[in-house]
XYZ file of C-alpha atoms in Angstrom:
344
model
C -16.058 0.638 57.707
C -19.413 1.963 59.475
C -19.686 0.362 62.592
C -23.827 -1.208 61.452
C -25.256 -0.285 57.720
C -28.559 -0.029 57.247
C -28.832 -0.993 53.384
C -30.116 -4.349 54.189
C -32.864 -5.846 57.314
C -31.285 -8.856 56.544
C -27.522 -7.284 57.966
C -28.531 -8.169 61.227
C -27.227 -10.935 63.809
C -29.391 -12.897 65.339
C -31.398 -11.200 68.221
C -31.342 -13.460 71.807
C -34.629 -14.877 72.351
C -33.751 -17.116 68.967
C -30.899 -17.604 69.678
C -31.666 -18.816 73.713
C -33.745 -21.178 72.270
C -31.728 -22.925 69.868
C -29.194 -22.887 72.513
C -31.733 -25.333 74.922
C -32.760 -26.942 71.727
C -28.943 -27.864 71.040
C -29.574 -30.438 74.052
C -29.243 -34.151 73.556
C -30.662 -35.382 70.230
C -34.028 -35.040 69.024
C -35.799 -36.960 66.049
C -35.487 -35.847 62.896
C -37.497 -34.268 60.422
C -39.834 -31.968 62.554
C -40.570 -35.329 64.791
C -39.067 -32.943 67.293
C -41.033 -31.495 70.432
C -39.632 -28.409 69.186
C -41.757 -27.959 66.019
C -44.734 -28.862 67.226
C -44.100 -25.938 70.396
C -43.618 -23.555 67.216
C -46.691 -24.883 65.074
C -48.842 -24.643 68.307
C -47.074 -21.111 68.880
C -48.884 -20.634 65.402
C -51.828 -21.408 65.490
C -52.251 -20.310 68.928
C -51.117 -16.790 68.072
C -53.271 -16.752 64.083
C -57.052 -18.827 66.393
C -56.937 -21.254 64.024
C -56.436 -23.993 63.524
C -53.762 -24.433 60.312
C -51.071 -26.542 58.778
C -47.471 -24.946 59.364
C -43.839 -25.568 57.505
C -40.476 -24.762 57.714
C -38.381 -24.102 55.094
C -35.085 -22.133 55.133
C -35.309 -19.479 52.843
C -38.627 -16.888 51.783
C -38.189 -17.381 47.978
C -39.281 -21.361 48.706
C -41.476 -20.028 50.769
C -43.240 -17.584 48.397
C -42.503 -20.630 45.382
C -43.175 -23.999 47.263
C -47.553 -21.553 48.684
C -47.294 -20.517 44.735
C -46.673 -24.397 43.347
C -49.282 -26.127 45.777
C -51.740 -24.124 44.879
C -51.358 -23.343 40.380
C -50.456 -26.242 38.038
C -48.809 -25.098 35.413
C -51.686 -23.827 33.143
C -51.837 -21.671 35.597
C -51.173 -17.974 36.023
C -49.823 -15.724 39.012
C -51.700 -12.338 39.296
C -49.296 -9.705 40.982
C -48.165 -5.890 41.057
C -45.634 -5.150 39.070
C -43.057 -4.542 42.067
C -43.831 -7.707 43.600
C -40.940 -9.718 45.164
C -41.949 -12.596 43.226
C -41.439 -10.770 39.862
C -38.715 -9.081 40.841
C -36.150 -10.792 43.387
C -37.019 -14.383 42.632
C -34.538 -14.612 39.627
C -38.075 -17.330 38.307
C -38.042 -19.496 41.410
C -41.947 -19.247 41.235
C -42.049 -20.219 37.877
C -39.643 -23.234 37.757
C -41.525 -24.885 41.277
C -44.610 -24.737 39.925
C -42.797 -26.513 36.750
C -43.958 -22.366 34.102
C -46.717 -20.896 36.008
C -47.020 -17.737 34.609
C -46.354 -14.348 36.887
C -49.931 -11.771 35.284
C -47.936 -8.394 36.699
C -50.062 -5.504 37.165
C -48.975 -2.812 37.354
C -50.026 -0.890 41.235
C -49.687 2.305 42.076
C -46.542 2.883 44.865
C -46.517 -1.007 44.684
C -49.852 -1.507 45.881
C -52.244 -4.197 43.939
C -55.743 -3.562 43.640
C -58.705 -5.559 43.164
C -59.965 -3.217 40.014
C -56.041 -4.126 38.878
C -56.305 -7.826 39.716
C -60.602 -7.742 37.896
C -58.919 -6.729 34.530
C -55.820 -8.843 34.236
C -58.473 -11.641 34.751
C -60.827 -10.494 32.466
C -58.332 -9.692 29.679
C -58.452 -12.815 28.604
C -60.411 -16.433 28.820
C -59.534 -18.553 26.242
C -58.168 -21.936 26.490
C -54.778 -20.055 24.639
C -54.157 -17.989 28.101
C -52.757 -19.514 31.523
C -55.544 -19.201 34.016
C -55.197 -16.745 36.158
C -55.038 -19.019 40.160
C -54.436 -17.408 42.473
C -53.770 -13.371 43.720
C -50.060 -12.902 45.759
C -49.635 -10.114 47.878
C -45.918 -8.222 49.758
C -46.749 -7.580 53.386
C -45.638 -4.875 53.552
C -44.914 -3.957 49.896
C -41.481 -3.403 48.064
C -41.471 0.443 48.935
C -42.387 -0.345 52.312
C -46.833 0.206 52.031
C -48.865 -1.867 54.215
C -51.814 -3.752 53.115
C -55.138 -2.376 55.765
C -56.948 -4.718 56.548
C -59.433 -3.430 54.548
C -57.574 -3.540 51.517
C -56.831 -7.061 51.996
C -60.245 -8.048 51.895
C -60.905 -5.994 48.854
C -58.497 -8.252 47.471
C -60.100 -11.243 49.348
C -64.086 -10.460 47.375
C -62.310 -10.089 44.351
C -60.457 -13.349 44.463
C -63.947 -15.009 46.267
C -65.820 -13.472 42.777
C -62.912 -15.052 40.270
C -62.265 -18.176 42.229
C -58.817 -17.212 43.083
C -56.984 -17.339 46.413
C -55.284 -15.513 47.993
C -50.945 -15.627 49.186
C -49.794 -13.308 51.385
C -45.778 -13.316 51.130
C -44.848 -11.575 55.068
C -41.080 -11.663 54.974
C -41.952 -7.978 57.415
C -45.415 -9.691 58.000
C -44.644 -8.714 62.031
C -43.419 -5.232 61.256
C -46.742 -5.084 58.945
C -49.168 -6.097 62.033
C -46.928 -3.802 64.136
C -47.750 -0.538 62.136
C -51.329 -1.351 62.532
C -51.407 -2.097 66.063
C -53.769 -5.554 64.956
C -53.698 -8.821 65.564
C -52.210 -11.049 63.437
C -55.458 -13.187 62.036
C -56.616 -9.153 61.313
C -54.767 -8.943 58.091
C -54.350 -12.445 57.505
C -57.272 -15.728 57.405
C -59.818 -13.013 58.985
C -59.538 -11.187 55.463
C -58.934 -14.086 53.232
C -55.579 -15.075 52.972
C -55.588 -19.184 51.855
C -51.881 -18.885 52.574
C -49.212 -16.565 54.379
C -45.433 -17.024 54.278
C -43.910 -15.147 57.282
C -40.390 -14.162 57.842
C -38.426 -14.510 60.754
C -34.872 -14.470 58.964
C -35.551 -10.109 58.847
C -36.611 -9.993 61.885
C -34.038 -11.564 63.536
C -33.686 -15.283 63.349
C -31.019 -17.111 61.201
C -32.867 -18.205 58.668
C -36.043 -19.625 57.997
C -39.858 -19.199 56.897
C -42.727 -20.692 57.588
C -45.502 -21.173 55.996
C -48.984 -21.305 57.399
C -51.819 -22.787 55.314
C -54.935 -21.507 56.714
C -57.012 -23.695 54.472
C -55.586 -26.649 55.448
C -56.681 -28.097 52.920
C -54.674 -26.564 50.595
C -51.990 -27.576 52.496
C -52.190 -31.206 50.633
C -47.965 -33.370 50.144
C -46.534 -29.536 50.865
C -44.522 -32.045 53.050
C -43.647 -33.575 50.220
C -43.373 -30.600 47.489
C -40.782 -29.619 50.474
C -38.341 -33.193 50.383
C -38.077 -32.995 46.646
C -37.162 -29.241 46.769
C -34.270 -30.362 49.740
C -36.232 -27.720 52.052
C -37.507 -30.412 53.926
C -34.667 -30.303 57.276
C -33.074 -33.091 58.936
C -32.706 -31.641 61.807
C -35.681 -29.386 61.986
C -35.660 -28.412 65.497
C -33.286 -25.855 64.102
C -35.329 -24.149 61.923
C -38.487 -24.366 64.471
C -36.899 -23.762 67.818
C -35.949 -19.760 67.085
C -39.620 -19.671 66.114
C -40.837 -20.772 69.750
C -38.412 -18.578 71.355
C -39.634 -15.771 68.549
C -43.458 -16.334 69.239
C -42.083 -16.334 73.448
C -43.904 -12.964 75.434
C -44.182 -11.543 71.974
C -40.151 -11.200 70.613
C -41.371 -11.207 66.802
C -43.436 -7.826 67.821
C -41.148 -6.197 69.520
C -38.626 -7.093 67.136
C -41.119 -5.643 64.115
C -41.681 -2.593 66.278
C -37.597 -1.764 67.153
C -37.284 -1.346 63.427
C -40.016 0.417 62.126
C -39.130 3.136 64.755
C -35.670 4.079 64.183
C -36.904 4.191 60.507
C -39.919 6.647 61.582
C -36.391 8.036 63.232
C -34.769 8.548 60.085
C -37.819 9.502 58.104
C -38.265 12.440 60.810
C -34.414 13.222 61.395
C -34.594 13.870 57.623
C -37.819 15.594 57.027
C -35.840 19.495 56.354
C -32.730 18.427 54.255
C -33.125 20.443 51.954
C -32.395 18.449 48.193
C -33.686 15.362 49.987
C -36.920 13.961 50.460
C -38.997 10.686 50.988
C -40.330 8.699 47.532
C -43.191 6.576 50.023
C -44.345 7.565 52.973
C -43.252 4.986 55.529
C -44.507 2.813 57.000
C -42.943 -0.234 58.034
C -39.137 -1.056 57.873
C -37.571 0.734 55.364
C -36.725 4.490 55.049
C -36.449 5.453 50.705
C -35.161 9.027 50.289
C -34.585 10.413 46.371
C -31.859 13.133 45.939
C -29.202 13.474 43.487
C -26.496 11.552 42.501
C -24.025 13.851 43.915
C -25.744 12.911 47.379
C -25.766 9.756 47.526
C -22.343 9.591 45.818
C -21.073 11.085 48.390
C -22.736 8.551 50.923
C -21.035 5.909 48.971
C -17.575 7.620 49.445
C -18.394 7.925 53.526
C -18.225 4.375 53.039
C -22.874 4.061 52.773
C -23.958 0.594 51.541
C -27.951 1.018 50.246
C -29.775 -0.377 47.253
C -31.102 1.687 44.330
C -33.022 -0.728 43.181
C -36.685 0.915 43.736
C -37.114 4.382 41.191
C -32.777 5.182 41.714
C -33.779 6.006 45.393
C -31.287 5.264 48.134
C -33.029 2.631 50.843
C -32.510 1.887 54.575
C -33.538 -0.869 56.325
C -33.575 -0.583 59.858
C -33.500 -4.689 61.297
C -34.084 -4.861 65.284
C -30.221 -4.229 66.341
C -30.378 -0.700 64.772
C -28.615 1.543 66.555
C -29.631 5.064 67.047
C -25.623 6.022 67.600
C -25.374 5.386 64.101
C -28.949 6.127 62.712
C -27.531 10.038 64.047
C -24.800 9.109 62.000
C -26.446 8.288 59.234
C -28.124 11.475 58.907
C -25.160 14.140 59.527
C -23.600 12.660 56.672
C -27.272 13.517 54.501
C -27.175 16.327 56.157
C -23.443 17.715 55.031
C -23.884 15.518 51.563
C -26.665 17.536 50.787
C -24.845 20.850 51.238
C -22.304 19.484 47.766
C -25.364 20.394 45.171
């Protein structure tokens, strides 16, 4: 059994900052359902971080965050435009359609996972009759499922198309922190300042035990969102235990430090394997994921040595790194890749 696996950044434990904040919140009693001081502190922390008076909600997981956010932007006869590899299309088990009472996902072909203005425009103009679900929302995954990061200019170009056709822009930011680290930018620079209406900011993949934050930069869109959370079983009665870890994460930019460690680990692996025969990178390494293309014999060799990884995108092996990635374990993986590459 390997000391540490890199199949998913969900494998990691809780980072010290989040753990300490939860311990501090676990003192005595506190108001329920979000009326506690920790929830207020976390919400104000996000407003400070983004430099805007946004509405903030805390839910248990990314599926709920994305699905409820999209449902709040749509009627059942509307549609949501997304990339063919968007997380809401490939990994949410129909939850966006379920929580929106049937809003259809319109899938756009995409290069390496990125949605483009032209692809959006094509879908919007493809049908305008009453028999077709009316486009209402565009959603982008930041970073993409292939680990690529949308730049501020790319998001702005998408936002401009959205404004032209009166569409709302949602960002699935399960690894939003990793995108900020790669771009070396302020969170506002790739969200509300370039036209994003709603952001789902991921905590689970960045060092928390559980929990995502949903930020409505257009506060009017948040109307009755708390009721959606309640109806879907996402209103935590002991909300302080969802919000308190965010206080620890936001303090002293632990969220960014965690993302930096993860991204650096991915870049390190990419650098170490670049000259190994029979192995190549499928996509540029920009966030905390590395996708390797290799013959099946090499992948089988890695599996036989106890490594776990997913091959659901293009058949290559995906390795994901979290805040706690150990360099020594990455070196072990590199050595095994080198040895398995000689099996061909």
